[in-house]
Amino acid sequence: MKNFKYYAPTYVAFGRDTEKKVGELVRRFGGTKVLLHYGGQSAVKSGLLGKVEQYLQEAGIEYVKLGGVVPNPRVSKVREGIEICKREGIDFLLAVGGGSVIDSCKAISSGRYLDCDVWDLYTRKAVATQYMPIGCVLTIPAAGSEMSDGSVITNEDGGLKKDYCVDEFRCKFAIMNPELTYTLPAWQTACGAVDIMMHTMERYFSKDDDMEITNAVAETVLRTVKEQVRLVLDNPTDYNSRAQIMWAGSLAHNDLTGCGTTGDWATHCLEHELSGMFDVSHGAGLAAMWGSWARYTCSENITRFARFAVNVMGVTNDFKSAEKTAEAGIRAMEQFYHSIGMPTSIKELIGRDITEAEIAEMADKCSNYGKSTVGALKVLTRNDMAEIYRMAKG
Ligand code: NZQ
Ligand code: ZN
């Protein structure tokens, strides 16, 4: 078993009405003046933002609002947030939304005390040494940012999407009321389910075979999300199913499903280029890429893919051929993606054929122009990346 670190310091308030605790929690974690950060319109329309304002006022906490975070959050909005924090003496960041809003808060947190541009962190030209505290009211289970150490930001100048990960990014608190997710459209619910499953699968498809407790937790998370998402798509106000998906989203990305194993993360890296270039939903991009990645790499640990097929996808084991069982599992996953409205190719994702020039550009960016590799199950070079994009073309 590999040595591992497990650090999940986020205070979780889970269940109905927990958003009422927001003022108390901001205060508990040292906030007196908050940047209230949110997205396009869902939190305004549902009335959640107004309620959060009310709870902050009741707790005597000052706040300044900054909305307009878009999916694939932009560095320009982050810069705006940093300026507000400096000008207004903000000491706490509160995200009301999903991964995009939380990630934007994380970037503001790391950029607040820098004496260079925040994008330099994401391009590894600088390192932050001081961070602002962050809390969140989660409205979509998907990215897992409420408990993760990661932040993913897009620079609109060049369509670059990059991550920066540090433990200081872990939220001080996460408020998770499954009822707040009732308003999610089916598409966003499905994208979220794919992302949650992928965070688990990026850790599960590993060469490390000796961590049974981690594998069993991962399989349970995968089966649960696969079953519950269908129930939620049929009945968007099914509290119990929404709740299980929401908690799975946090467990899938707070490292619990990766203890003692080596994460792969190649599908995520390949997808980040897709959403950087075409501004597609992250979950849908993952669904479009995964089958091709899986077919390209499965021979590296065919037993694990066969186990996944049987234990997660419910495929009958072909004891004579692990390869056939593994392939049936990959096919079953693709059928599942289609059944919840997700694409399984780039053509389905962007609505047209991708060009060879676009493939070359994504492979260049993903490999840092041939200077770096991605993946652990199989280490992928620039040419491997281009080949997987071609396989995913559709
Ligand atoms: O902007 P609004 O109007 O709020 O609408 C949002 C947005 O359009 C909507 N939405 C959110 N909650 C809703 C709702 N609509 C109705 N009812 C609600 N309750 O959903 C849309 C998507 O929101 P977004 O925050 O973008 O979704 P998600 O949580 O999937 O975040 C995606 C971002 O997270 C990054 C992705 O790359 C992407 O940029 N990731 C972050 C990670 C991390 N920090 O650890 C890891 C992930 O792998 C991922 O890369
Ligand atoms: Zn993800």
mmCIF file of C-alpha atoms in Angstrom, residues 16-288:
data_model
loop_
_atom_site.group_PDB
_atom_site.id
_atom_site.type_symbol
_atom_site.label_atom_id
_atom_site.label_comp_id
_atom_site.label_asym_id
_atom_site.label_seq_id
_atom_site.Cartn_x
_atom_site.Cartn_y
_atom_site.Cartn_z
ATOM 1 C CA ARG A 16 -32.577 20.743 5.264
ATOM 2 C CA ASP A 17 -32.372 24.404 6.362
ATOM 3 C CA THR A 18 -28.623 24.268 6.978
ATOM 4 C CA GLU A 19 -28.162 27.484 4.953
ATOM 5 C CA LYS A 20 -29.644 29.269 7.985
ATOM 6 C CA LYS A 21 -26.336 28.621 9.757
ATOM 7 C CA VAL A 22 -24.335 30.671 7.260
ATOM 8 C CA GLY A 23 -23.870 33.770 9.443
ATOM 9 C CA GLU A 24 -22.909 31.711 12.482
ATOM 10 C CA LEU A 25 -20.375 29.705 10.445
ATOM 11 C CA VAL A 26 -18.769 32.753 8.836
ATOM 12 C CA ARG A 27 -18.300 34.207 12.304
ATOM 13 C CA ARG A 28 -17.021 30.933 13.742
ATOM 14 C CA PHE A 29 -14.278 30.859 11.090
ATOM 15 C CA GLY A 30 -13.243 34.466 11.683
ATOM 16 C CA GLY A 31 -15.155 36.391 9.012
ATOM 17 C CA THR A 32 -16.431 39.906 9.709
ATOM 18 C CA LYS A 33 -16.735 41.294 6.179
ATOM 19 C CA VAL A 34 -17.607 38.920 3.368
ATOM 20 C CA LEU A 35 -17.288 38.888 -0.398
ATOM 21 C CA LEU A 36 -20.559 37.205 -1.388
ATOM 22 C CA HIS A 37 -19.670 35.531 -4.683
ATOM 23 C CA TYR A 38 -22.242 33.879 -6.970
ATOM 24 C CA GLY A 39 -22.974 32.851 -10.540
ATOM 25 C CA GLY A 40 -25.250 33.929 -13.376
ATOM 26 C CA GLN A 41 -28.803 33.844 -12.105
ATOM 27 C CA SER A 42 -29.835 30.551 -10.462
ATOM 28 C CA ALA A 43 -29.161 31.667 -6.866
ATOM 29 C CA VAL A 44 -30.965 34.967 -7.450
ATOM 30 C CA LYS A 45 -33.951 33.311 -9.147
ATOM 31 C CA SER A 46 -34.396 30.638 -6.481
ATOM 32 C CA GLY A 47 -34.344 33.233 -3.713
ATOM 33 C CA LEU A 48 -31.290 31.616 -2.080
ATOM 34 C CA LEU A 49 -29.088 34.685 -2.470
ATOM 35 C CA GLY A 50 -31.670 36.915 -0.775
ATOM 36 C CA LYS A 51 -31.952 34.460 2.103
ATOM 37 C CA VAL A 52 -28.171 34.283 2.528
ATOM 38 C CA GLU A 53 -28.070 38.087 2.645
ATOM 39 C CA GLN A 54 -30.752 38.049 5.310
ATOM 40 C CA TYR A 55 -28.875 35.479 7.424
ATOM 41 C CA LEU A 56 -25.647 37.471 7.157
ATOM 42 C CA GLN A 57 -27.440 40.651 8.192
ATOM 43 C CA GLU A 58 -29.049 38.879 11.147
ATOM 44 C CA ALA A 59 -25.595 37.728 12.253
ATOM 45 C CA GLY A 60 -24.258 41.279 11.941
ATOM 46 C CA ILE A 61 -21.860 40.401 9.137
ATOM 47 C CA GLU A 62 -21.105 42.984 6.471
ATOM 48 C CA TYR A 63 -20.887 41.885 2.859
ATOM 49 C CA VAL A 64 -20.149 43.062 -0.658
ATOM 50 C CA LYS A 65 -21.759 41.187 -3.569
ATOM 51 C CA LEU A 66 -19.996 40.007 -6.701
ATOM 52 C CA GLY A 67 -22.054 37.912 -9.119
ATOM 53 C CA GLY A 68 -21.565 36.871 -12.718
ATOM 54 C CA VAL A 69 -19.267 33.855 -12.341
ATOM 55 C CA VAL A 70 -19.754 31.697 -15.456
ATOM 56 C CA PRO A 71 -19.223 27.939 -15.846
ATOM 57 C CA ASN A 72 -15.514 27.485 -16.638
ATOM 58 C CA PRO A 73 -14.855 30.553 -14.434
ATOM 59 C CA ARG A 74 -12.775 33.338 -15.939
ATOM 60 C CA VAL A 75 -9.616 34.906 -14.593
ATOM 61 C CA SER A 76 -10.992 38.392 -15.405
ATOM 62 C CA LYS A 77 -13.743 37.913 -12.789
ATOM 63 C CA VAL A 78 -11.124 36.677 -10.320
ATOM 64 C CA ARG A 79 -9.098 39.864 -10.840
ATOM 65 C CA GLU A 80 -12.258 41.916 -10.213
ATOM 66 C CA GLY A 81 -12.812 39.995 -6.957
ATOM 67 C CA ILE A 82 -9.247 40.581 -5.794
ATOM 68 C CA GLU A 83 -9.594 44.335 -6.346
ATOM 69 C CA ILE A 84 -12.843 44.420 -4.358
ATOM 70 C CA CYS A 85 -11.249 42.476 -1.483
ATOM 71 C CA LYS A 86 -8.354 44.946 -1.315
ATOM 72 C CA ARG A 87 -10.542 48.028 -1.639
ATOM 73 C CA GLU A 88 -13.243 46.948 0.796
ATOM 74 C CA GLY A 89 -11.153 45.226 3.474
ATOM 75 C CA ILE A 90 -12.849 41.869 2.927
ATOM 76 C CA ASP A 91 -11.668 39.103 5.297
ATOM 77 C CA PHE A 92 -13.814 36.105 4.230
ATOM 78 C CA LEU A 93 -14.962 34.656 0.897
ATOM 79 C CA LEU A 94 -18.413 33.104 0.670
ATOM 80 C CA ALA A 95 -19.349 31.130 -2.452
ATOM 81 C CA VAL A 96 -23.043 30.566 -3.183
ATOM 82 C CA GLY A 97 -23.107 28.180 -6.128
ATOM 83 C CA GLY A 98 -21.183 25.272 -7.609
ATOM 84 C CA GLY A 99 -17.644 24.413 -8.550
ATOM 85 C CA SER A 100 -17.229 27.473 -10.741
ATOM 86 C CA VAL A 101 -18.121 29.940 -7.993
ATOM 87 C CA ILE A 102 -16.089 28.083 -5.356
ATOM 88 C CA ASP A 103 -13.083 27.877 -7.689
ATOM 89 C CA SER A 104 -13.354 31.578 -8.436
ATOM 90 C CA CYS A 105 -13.318 32.211 -4.648
ATOM 91 C CA LYS A 106 -10.261 29.980 -4.310
ATOM 92 C CA ALA A 107 -8.430 31.947 -6.984
ATOM 93 C CA ILE A 108 -9.364 35.240 -5.309
ATOM 94 C CA SER A 109 -8.156 33.771 -2.007
ATOM 95 C CA SER A 110 -4.733 32.959 -3.435
ATOM 96 C CA GLY A 111 -4.397 36.163 -5.457
ATOM 97 C CA ARG A 112 -5.377 38.594 -2.704
ATOM 98 C CA TYR A 113 -1.923 38.890 -1.150
ATOM 99 C CA LEU A 114 0.193 38.310 -4.267
ATOM 100 C CA ASP A 115 2.328 41.049 -5.720
ATOM 101 C CA CYS A 116 2.044 39.540 -9.225
ATOM 102 C CA ASP A 117 -0.938 38.558 -11.377
ATOM 103 C CA VAL A 118 -3.059 35.650 -10.075
ATOM 104 C CA TRP A 119 -2.739 33.766 -13.385
ATOM 105 C CA ASP A 120 0.974 33.278 -12.593
ATOM 106 C CA LEU A 121 -0.108 30.750 -9.940
ATOM 107 C CA TYR A 122 -1.979 28.700 -12.519
ATOM 108 C CA THR A 123 0.967 28.725 -14.919
ATOM 109 C CA ARG A 124 3.330 27.756 -12.070
ATOM 110 C CA LYS A 125 5.327 30.977 -12.390
ATOM 111 C CA ALA A 126 4.530 32.003 -8.803
ATOM 112 C CA VAL A 127 3.570 30.419 -5.478
ATOM 113 C CA ALA A 128 1.165 31.974 -2.985
ATOM 114 C CA THR A 129 2.104 32.098 0.679
ATOM 115 C CA GLN A 130 -1.027 33.661 2.158
ATOM 116 C CA TYR A 131 -4.678 32.817 1.565
ATOM 117 C CA MET A 132 -8.092 34.145 2.550
ATOM 118 C CA PRO A 133 -10.559 31.761 4.256
ATOM 119 C CA ILE A 134 -13.455 30.415 2.168
ATOM 120 C CA GLY A 135 -16.879 28.971 2.983
ATOM 121 C CA CYS A 136 -19.614 27.821 0.626
ATOM 122 C CA VAL A 137 -23.305 27.175 0.222
ATOM 123 C CA LEU A 138 -23.293 24.435 -2.410
ATOM 124 C CA THR A 139 -26.043 24.407 -5.051
ATOM 125 C CA ILE A 140 -24.823 21.664 -7.422
ATOM 126 C CA PRO A 141 -23.133 18.382 -6.537
ATOM 127 C CA ALA A 142 -20.471 17.858 -9.182
ATOM 128 C CA ALA A 143 -16.976 19.318 -8.967
ATOM 129 C CA GLY A 144 -16.391 18.405 -5.324
ATOM 130 C CA SER A 145 -14.676 21.762 -4.846
ATOM 131 C CA GLU A 146 -16.465 22.183 -1.507
ATOM 132 C CA MET A 147 -13.965 19.747 0.055
ATOM 133 C CA SER A 148 -11.164 19.527 -2.523
ATOM 134 C CA ASP A 149 -7.812 21.289 -2.659
ATOM 135 C CA GLY A 150 -8.252 22.251 -6.311
ATOM 136 C CA SER A 151 -9.293 25.289 -8.289
ATOM 137 C CA VAL A 152 -9.680 25.349 -12.068
ATOM 138 C CA ILE A 153 -9.684 28.700 -13.874
ATOM 139 C CA THR A 154 -9.995 29.672 -17.537
ATOM 140 C CA ASN A 155 -7.997 32.472 -19.098
ATOM 141 C CA GLU A 156 -10.164 33.822 -21.904
ATOM 142 C CA ASP A 157 -6.997 35.151 -23.499
ATOM 143 C CA GLY A 158 -5.962 31.999 -25.402
ATOM 144 C CA GLY A 159 -8.712 29.656 -24.130
ATOM 145 C CA LEU A 160 -6.422 28.180 -21.479
ATOM 146 C CA LYS A 161 -7.914 26.231 -18.594
ATOM 147 C CA LYS A 162 -5.543 25.399 -15.750
ATOM 148 C CA ASP A 163 -5.620 24.171 -12.187
ATOM 149 C CA TYR A 164 -3.834 25.131 -8.992
ATOM 150 C CA CYS A 165 -4.087 22.870 -5.951
ATOM 151 C CA VAL A 166 -3.101 23.584 -2.340
ATOM 152 C CA ASP A 167 -4.515 22.475 1.014
ATOM 153 C CA GLU A 168 -5.226 26.115 1.900
ATOM 154 C CA PHE A 169 -7.985 25.964 -0.740
ATOM 155 C CA ARG A 170 -10.044 23.534 1.330
ATOM 156 C CA CYS A 171 -13.201 25.319 2.454
ATOM 157 C CA LYS A 172 -13.544 26.152 6.155
ATOM 158 C CA PHE A 173 -17.186 25.105 5.918
ATOM 159 C CA ALA A 174 -19.562 23.684 3.340
ATOM 160 C CA ILE A 175 -23.310 24.050 3.696
ATOM 161 C CA MET A 176 -25.105 21.316 1.766
ATOM 162 C CA ASN A 177 -28.869 21.300 1.631
ATOM 163 C CA PRO A 178 -30.033 18.789 -1.015
ATOM 164 C CA GLU A 179 -33.250 20.811 -1.470
ATOM 165 C CA LEU A 180 -31.140 23.599 -2.999
ATOM 166 C CA THR A 181 -30.392 21.257 -5.904
ATOM 167 C CA TYR A 182 -34.064 20.626 -6.853
ATOM 168 C CA THR A 183 -33.917 23.441 -9.427
ATOM 169 C CA LEU A 184 -31.038 21.895 -11.371
ATOM 170 C CA PRO A 185 -31.909 21.153 -15.001
ATOM 171 C CA ALA A 186 -31.589 17.489 -16.044
ATOM 172 C CA TRP A 187 -28.483 18.295 -18.111
ATOM 173 C CA GLN A 188 -26.623 19.834 -15.156
ATOM 174 C CA THR A 189 -27.717 16.998 -12.871
ATOM 175 C CA ALA A 190 -26.301 14.473 -15.345
ATOM 176 C CA CYS A 191 -23.076 16.452 -15.889
ATOM 177 C CA GLY A 192 -22.640 16.508 -12.116
ATOM 178 C CA ALA A 193 -23.150 12.752 -11.813
ATOM 179 C CA VAL A 194 -20.520 12.122 -14.496
ATOM 180 C CA ASP A 195 -18.013 14.385 -12.750
ATOM 181 C CA ILE A 196 -18.591 12.715 -9.371
ATOM 182 C CA MET A 197 -18.133 9.274 -10.920
ATOM 183 C CA MET A 198 -15.036 10.420 -12.807
ATOM 184 C CA HIS A 199 -13.393 11.785 -9.648
ATOM 185 C CA THR A 200 -13.797 8.303 -8.218
ATOM 186 C CA MET A 201 -12.696 6.522 -11.394
ATOM 187 C CA GLU A 202 -9.580 8.688 -11.840
ATOM 188 C CA ARG A 203 -8.421 7.244 -8.516
ATOM 189 C CA TYR A 204 -9.830 3.729 -8.992
ATOM 190 C CA PHE A 205 -8.120 2.916 -12.300
ATOM 191 C CA SER A 206 -4.703 2.515 -10.804
ATOM 192 C CA LYS A 207 -1.947 -0.058 -10.878
ATOM 193 C CA ASP A 208 -2.084 -0.355 -7.079
ATOM 194 C CA ASP A 209 -4.140 -3.453 -6.381
ATOM 195 C CA ASP A 210 -3.722 -3.846 -2.631
ATOM 196 C CA MET A 211 -6.022 -1.258 -1.100
ATOM 197 C CA GLU A 212 -9.293 -3.147 -0.808
ATOM 198 C CA ILE A 213 -10.986 -0.672 1.552
ATOM 199 C CA THR A 214 -10.399 2.178 -0.913
ATOM 200 C CA ASN A 215 -11.575 0.094 -3.866
ATOM 201 C CA ALA A 216 -14.722 -0.964 -2.022
ATOM 202 C CA VAL A 217 -15.571 2.628 -1.021
ATOM 203 C CA ALA A 218 -15.009 3.730 -4.623
ATOM 204 C CA GLU A 219 -17.276 1.008 -6.028
ATOM 205 C CA THR A 220 -20.014 1.920 -3.550
ATOM 206 C CA VAL A 221 -19.812 5.595 -4.508
ATOM 207 C CA LEU A 222 -19.975 4.673 -8.210
ATOM 208 C CA ARG A 223 -22.936 2.296 -7.856
ATOM 209 C CA THR A 224 -24.818 4.737 -5.647
ATOM 210 C CA VAL A 225 -24.477 7.675 -8.029
ATOM 211 C CA LYS A 226 -25.336 5.502 -11.038
ATOM 212 C CA GLU A 227 -28.556 4.308 -9.383
ATOM 213 C CA GLN A 228 -29.609 7.550 -7.683
ATOM 214 C CA VAL A 229 -29.134 9.796 -10.700
ATOM 215 C CA ARG A 230 -31.785 7.884 -12.616
ATOM 216 C CA LEU A 231 -34.236 8.374 -9.732
ATOM 217 C CA VAL A 232 -33.482 12.090 -9.611
ATOM 218 C CA LEU A 233 -33.917 12.500 -13.364
ATOM 219 C CA ASP A 234 -37.356 10.897 -12.999
ATOM 220 C CA ASN A 235 -38.214 12.893 -9.895
ATOM 221 C CA PRO A 236 -36.108 16.048 -9.387
ATOM 222 C CA THR A 237 -37.490 16.633 -5.874
ATOM 223 C CA ASP A 238 -36.557 13.190 -4.520
ATOM 224 C CA TYR A 239 -34.787 14.383 -1.353
ATOM 225 C CA ASN A 240 -33.139 11.096 -0.454
ATOM 226 C CA SER A 241 -31.612 10.588 -3.891
ATOM 227 C CA ARG A 242 -30.491 14.221 -4.188
ATOM 228 C CA ALA A 243 -28.900 13.875 -0.733
ATOM 229 C CA GLN A 244 -26.978 10.733 -1.604
ATOM 230 C CA ILE A 245 -25.631 12.266 -4.799
ATOM 231 C CA MET A 246 -24.642 15.414 -2.933
ATOM 232 C CA TRP A 247 -22.685 13.565 -0.269
ATOM 233 C CA ALA A 248 -21.133 11.283 -2.883
ATOM 234 C CA GLY A 249 -19.857 14.408 -4.668
ATOM 235 C CA SER A 250 -17.863 15.420 -1.608
ATOM 236 C CA LEU A 251 -16.561 11.936 -0.798
ATOM 237 C CA ALA A 252 -15.520 11.419 -4.410
ATOM 238 C CA HIS A 253 -13.187 14.399 -4.333
ATOM 239 C CA ASN A 254 -12.032 14.866 -0.741
ATOM 240 C CA ASP A 255 -9.461 12.097 -1.402
ATOM 241 C CA LEU A 256 -11.317 9.364 0.511
ATOM 242 C CA THR A 257 -11.596 7.292 -2.670
ATOM 243 C CA GLY A 258 -7.865 7.597 -3.335
ATOM 244 C CA CYS A 259 -6.223 6.663 -0.037
ATOM 245 C CA GLY A 260 -3.195 4.480 -0.763
ATOM 246 C CA THR A 261 -3.527 4.493 -4.549
ATOM 247 C CA THR A 262 -2.023 6.567 -7.346
ATOM 248 C CA GLY A 263 -4.512 8.796 -9.166
ATOM 249 C CA ASP A 264 -4.486 8.880 -12.968
ATOM 250 C CA TRP A 265 -6.288 12.142 -13.914
ATOM 251 C CA ALA A 266 -5.576 11.852 -17.661
ATOM 252 C CA THR A 267 -9.275 12.051 -18.607
ATOM 253 C CA HIS A 268 -9.539 15.286 -16.623
ATOM 254 C CA CYS A 269 -6.461 16.742 -18.299
ATOM 255 C CA LEU A 270 -7.760 15.813 -21.757
ATOM 256 C CA GLU A 271 -11.172 17.278 -20.905
ATOM 257 C CA HIS A 272 -9.823 20.556 -19.580
ATOM 258 C CA GLU A 273 -8.492 21.268 -23.071
ATOM 259 C CA LEU A 274 -11.930 20.548 -24.530
ATOM 260 C CA SER A 275 -13.720 22.901 -22.145
ATOM 261 C CA GLY A 276 -10.928 25.474 -22.520
ATOM 262 C CA MET A 277 -11.344 25.468 -26.300
ATOM 263 C CA PHE A 278 -15.088 24.883 -26.747
ATOM 264 C CA ASP A 279 -16.510 26.162 -23.409
ATOM 265 C CA VAL A 280 -18.468 22.919 -22.901
ATOM 266 C CA SER A 281 -19.705 21.597 -19.542
ATOM 267 C CA HIS A 282 -16.920 19.768 -17.729
ATOM 268 C CA GLY A 283 -19.029 16.660 -16.942
ATOM 269 C CA ALA A 284 -20.192 16.297 -20.536
ATOM 270 C CA GLY A 285 -16.610 16.649 -21.763
ATOM 271 C CA LEU A 286 -15.508 13.875 -19.422
ATOM 272 C CA ALA A 287 -18.267 11.577 -20.702
ATOM 273 C CA ALA A 288 -17.160 12.282 -24.279
#
